[in-house]
PDB file of C-alpha atoms and ligand atoms in Angstrom:
ATOM      1  CA  MET G   1       8.709 -62.653  15.559  1.00 98.00           C
ATOM      2  CA  ARG G   2      12.674 -64.046  15.152  1.00 98.00           C
ATOM      3  CA  ILE G   3      13.192 -67.220  12.825  1.00 98.00           C
ATOM      4  CA  ASP G   4      16.616 -68.288  12.618  1.00 98.00           C
ATOM      5  CA  ILE G   5      17.523 -70.751   9.641  1.00 98.00           C
ATOM      6  CA  ILE G   6      20.495 -72.526  10.945  1.00 98.00           C
ATOM      7  CA  THR G   7      22.012 -74.092   7.072  1.00 98.00           C
ATOM      8  CA  VAL G   8      24.848 -75.043   4.748  1.00 97.00           C
ATOM      9  CA  HIS G   9      22.979 -73.577   2.512  1.00 97.00           C
ATOM     10  CA  PRO G  10      21.993 -70.068   2.889  1.00 97.00           C
ATOM     11  CA  GLN G  11      20.962 -69.499  -0.809  1.00 97.00           C
ATOM     12  CA  LEU G  12      18.614 -72.459  -1.081  1.00 97.00           C
ATOM     13  CA  LEU G  13      16.501 -70.199   0.796  1.00 97.00           C
ATOM     14  CA  GLU G  14      16.488 -66.772  -0.544  1.00 96.00           C
ATOM     15  CA  SER G  15      14.079 -66.658  -3.254  1.00 97.00           C
ATOM     16  CA  PRO G  16      10.977 -67.843  -0.802  1.00 96.00           C
ATOM     17  CA  PHE G  17      11.644 -64.802   1.722  1.00 96.00           C
ATOM     18  CA  SER G  18      12.106 -62.825  -1.382  1.00 96.00           C
ATOM     19  CA  HIS G  19       8.874 -62.350  -2.870  1.00 95.00           C
ATOM     20  CA  SER G  20       5.092 -61.628  -2.094  1.00 94.00           C
ATOM     21  CA  ILE G  21       3.755 -61.812   1.449  1.00 93.00           C
ATOM     22  CA  LEU G  22       6.629 -63.614   3.174  1.00 95.00           C
ATOM     23  CA  LYS G  23       8.971 -60.514   1.669  1.00 96.00           C
ATOM     24  CA  ARG G  24       6.391 -57.725   2.789  1.00 96.00           C
ATOM     25  CA  ALA G  25       6.064 -59.062   5.930  1.00 96.00           C
ATOM     26  CA  THR G  26      10.013 -58.792   6.228  1.00 97.00           C
ATOM     27  CA  GLU G  27      10.097 -55.279   5.028  1.00 97.00           C
ATOM     28  CA  LYS G  28       7.257 -54.732   7.706  1.00 96.00           C
ATOM     29  CA  LYS G  29       9.403 -55.939  10.170  1.00 97.00           C
ATOM     30  CA  LEU G  30       6.206 -57.984  11.403  1.00 97.00           C
ATOM     31  CA  VAL G  31       9.262 -60.777  11.255  1.00 98.00           C
ATOM     32  CA  GLU G  32      12.753 -60.692  10.793  1.00 98.00           C
ATOM     33  CA  VAL G  33      14.008 -64.311   9.540  1.00 98.00           C
ATOM     34  CA  ASN G  34      17.989 -64.882   9.508  1.00 98.00           C
ATOM     35  CA  PHE G  35      19.942 -67.498   7.698  1.00 98.00           C
ATOM     36  CA  ILE G  36      22.733 -68.513   9.671  1.00 98.00           C
ATOM     37  CA  ASN G  37      25.685 -70.437   7.812  1.00 98.00           C
ATOM     38  CA  LEU G  38      27.000 -73.640   9.842  1.00 98.00           C
ATOM     39  CA  ARG G  39      30.614 -73.175   8.781  1.00 97.00           C
ATOM     40  CA  ASP G  40      31.133 -70.180   9.816  1.00 97.00           C
ATOM     41  CA  TYR G  41      30.402 -72.305  13.215  1.00 98.00           C
ATOM     42  CA  ALA G  42      33.040 -75.339  12.191  1.00 97.00           C
ATOM     43  CA  THR G  43      35.788 -75.777  13.807  1.00 90.00           C
ATOM     44  CA  ASN G  44      38.108 -77.306  11.338  1.00 88.00           C
ATOM     45  CA  LYS G  45      40.412 -75.782   9.058  1.00 89.00           C
ATOM     46  CA  HIS G  46      37.969 -77.682   5.952  1.00 91.00           C
ATOM     47  CA  ARG G  47      34.969 -75.611   7.883  1.00 93.00           C
ATOM     48  CA  SER G  48      33.454 -79.294   7.002  1.00 95.00           C
ATOM     49  CA  THR G  49      30.069 -80.009   9.158  1.00 97.00           C
ATOM     50  CA  ASP G  50      30.329 -83.351   8.055  1.00 97.00           C
ATOM     51  CA  ASP G  51      32.227 -86.882   8.938  1.00 96.00           C
ATOM     52  CA  TYR G  52      31.692 -90.437   8.269  1.00 97.00           C
ATOM     53  CA  ALA G  53      29.033 -92.246  10.112  1.00 97.00           C
ATOM     54  CA  PHE G  54      30.384 -94.750  12.363  1.00 97.00           C
ATOM     55  CA  GLY G  55      29.293 -97.947  11.613  1.00 97.00           C
ATOM     56  CA  GLY G  56      30.101 -97.203   8.242  1.00 96.00           C
ATOM     57  CA  GLY G  57      27.592 -97.202   5.355  1.00 94.00           C
ATOM     58  CA  ALA G  58      26.507 -94.911   2.254  1.00 93.00           C
ATOM     59  CA  GLY G  59      26.069 -90.720   3.143  1.00 94.00           C
ATOM     60  CA  MET G  60      27.100 -88.025   5.397  1.00 97.00           C
ATOM     61  CA  VAL G  61      26.396 -87.633   8.767  1.00 98.00           C
ATOM     62  CA  MET G  62      26.711 -83.451  10.140  1.00 98.00           C
ATOM     63  CA  MET G  63      28.760 -83.122  13.471  1.00 98.00           C
ATOM     64  CA  ILE G  64      27.704 -82.250  16.535  1.00 98.00           C
ATOM     65  CA  GLU G  65      30.876 -79.476  17.371  1.00 97.00           C
ATOM     66  CA  PRO G  66      29.612 -76.857  14.539  1.00 98.00           C
ATOM     67  CA  ILE G  67      25.567 -77.456  15.709  1.00 98.00           C
ATOM     68  CA  ASP G  68      26.624 -77.139  18.898  1.00 98.00           C
ATOM     69  CA  ASN G  69      28.623 -73.861  18.285  1.00 98.00           C
ATOM     70  CA  CYS G  70      26.109 -72.099  16.473  1.00 98.00           C
ATOM     71  CA  LEU G  71      23.487 -72.990  19.013  1.00 98.00           C
ATOM     72  CA  LYS G  72      25.532 -71.328  22.190  1.00 98.00           C
ATOM     73  CA  ALA G  73      26.346 -68.953  19.772  1.00 98.00           C
ATOM     74  CA  LEU G  74      22.515 -67.716  19.054  1.00 98.00           C
ATOM     75  CA  LYS G  75      21.119 -68.731  22.616  1.00 98.00           C
ATOM     76  CA  ASN G  76      24.081 -66.310  24.629  1.00 98.00           C
ATOM     77  CA  GLU G  77      21.911 -63.250  22.584  1.00 98.00           C
ATOM     78  CA  ARG G  78      18.689 -64.000  23.626  1.00 98.00           C
ATOM     79  CA  ASP G  79      16.014 -67.282  24.737  1.00 98.00           C
ATOM     80  CA  TYR G  80      14.135 -69.225  22.146  1.00 98.00           C
ATOM     81  CA  ASP G  81      11.165 -70.836  22.415  1.00 98.00           C
ATOM     82  CA  GLU G  82      11.751 -73.799  21.138  1.00 98.00           C
ATOM     83  CA  ILE G  83      14.537 -74.860  18.370  1.00 98.00           C
ATOM     84  CA  ILE G  84      13.497 -77.215  16.103  1.00 99.00           C
ATOM     85  CA  TYR G  85      14.919 -79.769  14.339  1.00 98.00           C
ATOM     86  CA  MET G  86      13.188 -80.472  10.229  1.00 98.00           C
ATOM     87  CA  SER G  87      13.258 -84.266  10.057  1.00 98.00           C
ATOM     88  CA  PRO G  88      10.889 -86.582   8.005  1.00 98.00           C
ATOM     89  CA  ASP G  89      10.099 -88.870  11.504  1.00 98.00           C
ATOM     90  CA  GLY G  90       9.515 -85.736  13.191  1.00 98.00           C
ATOM     91  CA  GLU G  91       5.473 -84.304  14.481  1.00 98.00           C
ATOM     92  CA  LEU G  92       3.313 -83.957  11.315  1.00 98.00           C
ATOM     93  CA  LEU G  93       2.974 -79.900  10.313  1.00 98.00           C
ATOM     94  CA  ASN G  94      -0.699 -78.845  10.512  1.00 97.00           C
ATOM     95  CA  GLN G  95      -2.347 -75.861  10.897  1.00 96.00           C
ATOM     96  CA  LYS G  96      -2.459 -76.254  14.639  1.00 96.00           C
ATOM     97  CA  ILE G  97       1.338 -76.651  14.524  1.00 98.00           C
ATOM     98  CA  ALA G  98       1.966 -73.319  12.729  1.00 98.00           C
ATOM     99  CA  ASN G  99      -0.815 -71.793  14.866  1.00 97.00           C
ATOM    100  CA  GLN G 100       1.195 -72.134  17.875  1.00 98.00           C
ATOM    101  CA  LEU G 101       4.080 -71.214  16.893  1.00 98.00           C
ATOM    102  CA  SER G 102       3.337 -68.186  15.005  1.00 98.00           C
ATOM    103  CA  LEU G 103       2.615 -66.917  18.628  1.00 97.00           C
ATOM    104  CA  TYR G 104       6.231 -67.539  19.337  1.00 98.00           C
ATOM    105  CA  LYS G 105       9.176 -64.259  19.652  1.00 98.00           C
ATOM    106  CA  ASN G 106      12.224 -66.896  18.790  1.00 98.00           C
ATOM    107  CA  LEU G 107      12.747 -69.414  16.631  1.00 98.00           C
ATOM    108  CA  ILE G 108      15.737 -71.482  15.580  1.00 99.00           C
ATOM    109  CA  LEU G 109      15.063 -74.021  12.295  1.00 98.00           C
ATOM    110  CA  LEU G 110      17.966 -76.507  11.982  1.00 98.00           C
ATOM    111  CA  CYS G 111      17.901 -77.888   8.569  1.00 98.00           C
ATOM    112  CA  GLY G 112      19.981 -81.286   8.383  1.00 98.00           C
ATOM    113  CA  HIS G 113      21.670 -82.552   4.963  1.00 95.00           C
ATOM    114  CA  TYR G 114      22.943 -86.088   3.732  1.00 93.00           C
ATOM    115  CA  LYS G 115      22.342 -88.644   6.264  1.00 95.00           C
ATOM    116  CA  GLY G 116      21.346 -86.178   8.646  1.00 97.00           C
ATOM    117  CA  VAL G 117      22.346 -85.225  12.315  1.00 98.00           C
ATOM    118  CA  ASP G 118      24.622 -86.774  14.733  1.00 98.00           C
ATOM    119  CA  GLU G 119      21.867 -88.437  17.204  1.00 98.00           C
ATOM    120  CA  ARG G 120      23.396 -86.884  20.065  1.00 98.00           C
ATOM    121  CA  VAL G 121      22.103 -83.142  18.277  1.00 98.00           C
ATOM    122  CA  ARG G 122      18.555 -84.569  18.363  1.00 98.00           C
ATOM    123  CA  GLU G 123      19.028 -85.815  21.946  1.00 98.00           C
ATOM    124  CA  ASN G 124      20.003 -82.957  23.585  1.00 98.00           C
ATOM    125  CA  LEU G 125      20.342 -79.851  21.644  1.00 98.00           C
ATOM    126  CA  ILE G 126      17.088 -79.546  20.360  1.00 98.00           C
ATOM    127  CA  THR G 127      13.037 -79.300  21.200  1.00 98.00           C
ATOM    128  CA  ARG G 128      11.123 -80.408  18.983  1.00 98.00           C
ATOM    129  CA  GLU G 129      11.419 -82.116  15.391  1.00 98.00           C
ATOM    130  CA  ILE G 130       8.396 -81.102  12.607  1.00 98.00           C
ATOM    131  CA  SER G 131       8.252 -83.068   9.392  1.00 98.00           C
ATOM    132  CA  ILE G 132       6.560 -81.230   6.555  1.00 98.00           C
ATOM    133  CA  GLY G 133       5.800 -85.142   5.026  1.00 98.00           C
ATOM    134  CA  ASN G 134       5.736 -88.269   4.501  1.00 98.00           C
ATOM    135  CA  TYR G 135       8.749 -88.030   2.189  1.00 98.00           C
ATOM    136  CA  VAL G 136      11.914 -87.698   2.260  1.00 98.00           C
ATOM    137  CA  LEU G 137      13.788 -84.351   0.586  1.00 98.00           C
ATOM    138  CA  SER G 138      17.415 -83.780   0.070  1.00 97.00           C
ATOM    139  CA  GLY G 139      17.667 -81.393   2.952  1.00 98.00           C
ATOM    140  CA  GLY G 140      15.770 -79.048   5.784  1.00 98.00           C
ATOM    141  CA  GLU G 141      15.632 -75.964   3.419  1.00 98.00           C
ATOM    142  CA  LEU G 142      12.658 -76.378   1.401  1.00 98.00           C
ATOM    143  CA  ALA G 143      10.824 -78.135   4.845  1.00 98.00           C
ATOM    144  CA  ALA G 144      12.182 -74.390   6.526  1.00 98.00           C
ATOM    145  CA  ALA G 145      10.365 -72.474   4.208  1.00 98.00           C
ATOM    146  CA  VAL G 146       7.398 -73.901   4.484  1.00 98.00           C
ATOM    147  CA  LEU G 147       7.248 -73.639   8.271  1.00 98.00           C
ATOM    148  CA  SER G 148       8.173 -70.906   8.093  1.00 98.00           C
ATOM    149  CA  ASP G 149       5.803 -69.845   5.504  1.00 98.00           C
ATOM    150  CA  SER G 150       2.761 -71.097   7.221  1.00 98.00           C
ATOM    151  CA  ILE G 151       3.798 -69.215  10.481  1.00 98.00           C
ATOM    152  CA  ILE G 152       4.121 -66.146   9.063  1.00 97.00           C
ATOM    153  CA  ARG G 153       1.369 -65.741   7.191  1.00 96.00           C
ATOM    154  CA  LEU G 154      -0.428 -65.938  10.658  1.00 96.00           C
ATOM    155  CA  LEU G 155       1.401 -62.828  11.762  1.00 96.00           C
ATOM    156  CA  PRO G 156      -0.935 -59.646  12.808  1.00 94.00           C
ATOM    157  CA  GLY G 157      -0.574 -57.164   9.812  1.00 94.00           C
ATOM    158  CA  VAL G 158       1.035 -60.042   7.217  1.00 94.00           C
ATOM    159  CA  LEU G 159      -1.958 -60.727   5.133  1.00 92.00           C
ATOM    160  CA  ASN G 160      -3.973 -57.261   4.440  1.00 82.00           C
ATOM    161  CA  ASP G 161      -7.537 -58.734   4.930  1.00 74.00           C
ATOM    162  CA  GLU G 162      -7.249 -59.588   9.493  1.00 63.00           C
ATOM    163  CA  THR G 163      -9.702 -61.946   8.737  1.00 70.00           C
ATOM    164  CA  SER G 164      -8.263 -64.198   5.516  1.00 81.00           C
ATOM    165  CA  ALA G 165      -6.200 -66.311   7.439  1.00 83.00           C
ATOM    166  CA  LEU G 166      -8.590 -67.688   9.353  1.00 81.00           C
ATOM    167  CA  SER G 167     -10.990 -68.400   6.800  1.00 82.00           C
ATOM    168  CA  ASP G 168      -8.227 -70.330   4.686  1.00 87.00           C
ATOM    169  CA  SER G 169      -8.287 -74.231   4.801  1.00 87.00           C
ATOM    170  CA  PHE G 170      -7.989 -76.206   8.285  1.00 89.00           C
ATOM    171  CA  GLN G 171      -8.735 -72.966  10.605  1.00 84.00           C
ATOM    172  CA  ASP G 172     -12.062 -74.794  12.489  1.00 85.00           C
ATOM    173  CA  ASP G 173     -11.186 -78.265  10.571  1.00 89.00           C
ATOM    174  CA  LEU G 174     -12.936 -77.095   7.530  1.00 93.00           C
ATOM    175  CA  ILE G 175     -11.576 -76.784   4.218  1.00 95.00           C
ATOM    176  CA  ALA G 176     -12.013 -73.471   2.393  1.00 95.00           C
ATOM    177  CA  PRO G 177     -15.257 -72.756   0.404  1.00 95.00           C
ATOM    178  CA  PRO G 178     -14.770 -72.266  -3.609  1.00 97.00           C
ATOM    179  CA  VAL G 179     -13.864 -68.547  -4.610  1.00 97.00           C
ATOM    180  CA  TYR G 180     -14.863 -66.899  -8.120  1.00 98.00           C
ATOM    181  CA  THR G 181     -13.879 -63.769  -9.566  1.00 98.00           C
ATOM    182  CA  ARG G 182     -14.951 -61.772 -12.705  1.00 97.00           C
ATOM    183  CA  PRO G 183     -16.698 -62.230 -15.401  1.00 98.00           C
ATOM    184  CA  ALA G 184     -19.931 -63.785 -13.452  1.00 98.00           C
ATOM    185  CA  LYS G 185     -19.929 -65.409 -16.960  1.00 98.00           C
ATOM    186  CA  PHE G 186     -17.671 -67.587 -18.539  1.00 98.00           C
ATOM    187  CA  GLY G 187     -19.399 -68.941 -21.544  1.00 98.00           C
ATOM    188  CA  ASP G 188     -21.770 -71.816 -20.085  1.00 98.00           C
ATOM    189  CA  TRP G 189     -19.635 -71.575 -16.628  1.00 98.00           C
ATOM    190  CA  SER G 190     -22.154 -68.791 -14.157  1.00 98.00           C
ATOM    191  CA  VAL G 191     -20.776 -68.109 -10.613  1.00 98.00           C
ATOM    192  CA  PRO G 192     -23.349 -69.591  -8.195  1.00 98.00           C
ATOM    193  CA  GLU G 193     -26.215 -67.064  -8.099  1.00 98.00           C
ATOM    194  CA  VAL G 194     -26.182 -67.004  -4.396  1.00 98.00           C
ATOM    195  CA  LEU G 195     -22.225 -64.426  -4.228  1.00 98.00           C
ATOM    196  CA  LEU G 196     -23.884 -61.763  -6.575  1.00 98.00           C
ATOM    197  CA  SER G 197     -27.135 -61.661  -4.876  1.00 97.00           C
ATOM    198  CA  GLY G 198     -24.903 -58.579  -2.163  1.00 97.00           C
ATOM    199  CA  ASN G 199     -26.578 -60.527   0.951  1.00 98.00           C
ATOM    200  CA  ASP G 200     -23.564 -61.041   3.553  1.00 97.00           C
ATOM    201  CA  LYS G 201     -25.727 -63.136   5.538  1.00 98.00           C
ATOM    202  CA  LEU G 202     -26.865 -65.694   2.574  1.00 98.00           C
ATOM    203  CA  ILE G 203     -23.306 -65.507   1.330  1.00 98.00           C
ATOM    204  CA  SER G 204     -21.508 -66.506   4.798  1.00 97.00           C
ATOM    205  CA  GLU G 205     -24.484 -68.862   5.491  1.00 98.00           C
ATOM    206  CA  TRP G 206     -23.554 -70.541   1.915  1.00 98.00           C
ATOM    207  CA  ARG G 207     -20.159 -70.615   1.989  1.00 97.00           C
ATOM    208  CA  HIS G 208     -20.285 -71.960   5.627  1.00 96.00           C
ATOM    209  CA  ASN G 209     -22.341 -75.252   4.198  1.00 97.00           C
ATOM    210  CA  GLN G 210     -19.646 -75.114   1.149  1.00 98.00           C
ATOM    211  CA  SER G 211     -16.745 -75.817   3.549  1.00 96.00           C
ATOM    212  CA  VAL G 212     -19.653 -78.099   5.197  1.00 96.00           C
ATOM    213  CA  ILE G 213     -20.044 -80.191   1.675  1.00 97.00           C
ATOM    214  CA  ARG G 214     -16.313 -80.398   0.892  1.00 97.00           C
ATOM    215  CA  THR G 215     -14.763 -81.267   4.039  1.00 97.00           C
ATOM    216  CA  LYS G 216     -17.331 -84.304   4.067  1.00 97.00           C
ATOM    217  CA  ALA G 217     -16.503 -85.042  -0.035  1.00 97.00           C
ATOM    218  CA  LYS G 218     -12.710 -84.483   0.151  1.00 97.00           C
ATOM    219  CA  ARG G 219     -11.219 -84.957   3.503  1.00 96.00           C
ATOM    220  CA  PRO G 220     -14.006 -86.925   6.040  1.00 95.00           C
ATOM    221  CA  ASP G 221     -11.033 -87.401   8.153  1.00 94.00           C
ATOM    222  CA  LEU G 222     -11.208 -83.736   9.551  1.00 93.00           C
ATOM    223  CA  LEU G 223     -14.828 -84.359   9.942  1.00 91.00           C
ATOM    224  CA  ASN G 224     -14.161 -87.579  12.253  1.00 84.00           C
ATOM    225  CA  PRO G 225     -10.718 -87.602  14.001  1.00 76.00           C
TER     226      PRO G 225
HETATM  227  N1  SAH L   1      18.402 -89.796   6.168  1.00 50.53           N
HETATM  228  C1  SAH L   1      16.970 -89.479   7.059  1.00 50.53           C
HETATM  229  C2  SAH L   1      16.837 -88.641   5.875  1.00 50.53           C
HETATM  230  C3  SAH L   1      17.714 -87.147   5.998  1.00 50.53           C
HETATM  231  S1  SAH L   1      17.872 -86.318   4.461  1.00 50.53           S
HETATM  232  C4  SAH L   1      15.830 -90.473   7.269  1.00 50.53           C
HETATM  233  O1  SAH L   1      16.174 -91.294   6.548  1.00 50.53           O
HETATM  234  O2  SAH L   1      15.238 -90.467   7.989  1.00 50.53           O
HETATM  235  C5  SAH L   1      18.429 -84.874   5.376  1.00 50.53           C
HETATM  236  C6  SAH L   1      17.919 -83.588   5.591  1.00 50.53           C
HETATM  237  O3  SAH L   1      16.656 -83.314   4.779  1.00 50.53           O
HETATM  238  C7  SAH L   1      17.544 -84.343   7.037  1.00 50.53           C
HETATM  239  O4  SAH L   1      18.135 -84.199   7.972  1.00 50.53           O
HETATM  240  C8  SAH L   1      15.943 -83.072   7.269  1.00 50.53           C
HETATM  241  O5  SAH L   1      16.409 -81.964   8.081  1.00 50.53           O
HETATM  242  C9  SAH L   1      15.297 -82.840   5.753  1.00 50.53           C
HETATM  243  N2  SAH L   1      13.985 -83.433   5.435  1.00 50.53           N
HETATM  244  C10 SAH L   1      14.664 -84.119   4.685  1.00 50.53           C
HETATM  245  N3  SAH L   1      12.776 -85.006   4.483  1.00 50.53           N
HETATM  246  C11 SAH L   1      12.080 -83.881   5.672  1.00 50.53           C
HETATM  247  C12 SAH L   1      10.753 -83.296   5.758  1.00 50.53           C
HETATM  248  N4  SAH L   1      10.014 -85.198   5.087  1.00 50.53           N
HETATM  249  N5  SAH L   1      10.080 -83.049   6.816  1.00 50.53           N
HETATM  250  C13 SAH L   1      11.155 -81.961   6.608  1.00 50.53           C
HETATM  251  N6  SAH L   1      12.950 -82.396   7.012  1.00 50.53           N
HETATM  252  C14 SAH L   1      13.069 -83.116   6.409  1.00 50.53           C
END
């Protein structure tokens, strides 16, 4: 899979992709993530990518021209499955969307800044808008990193244990059961006996029951959407 992230602040994206699971995924060539600097596609001599809002008011607006140039250049090279604008009023990201996007080959994520992008970009140049939550961030970079992470960890071979992503919360509309590691006893706090039993069938039943109990207690909305 290839993810091209269009941004005016590529540095903001570097760290999340340079460590741990995402770094390994890139090294194993399971994913290629490119940070595309929108300024490289600016047309004026100041390389500006934003301008004052028509009609006045506070805050700059990202211009359509550099974005159009950038998208044209990328689309010349290959076909994209989706061109996604990160936006607080987009579809709310959930596990189902991450699962769906993880099946695609080429994605573009467009990060906004300031007041966002010229509306004509949203109307004509993108295919989808995704939000990571009902709050406003300063820019789309952190949102793009969150979305990318949720997708990349699902790609076959990225997690060591292939089944691991399937047992995470929100797959099957259940949240994950509690997990424990050594020591089996820490002061008065013991690990549930069944996990030490070595009986795989009992353990998987216990885990499923715990998932159901937890989902009922913490996220009943998942059981009755
Ligand atoms: N004026 C806009 C907010 C702009 S915030 C509004 O009120 O809707 C600047 C940029 O940050 C946006 O263009 C978007 O790319 C990104 N952004 C902010 N919050 C986000 C969220 N919850 N999810 C995804 N992207 C977000």
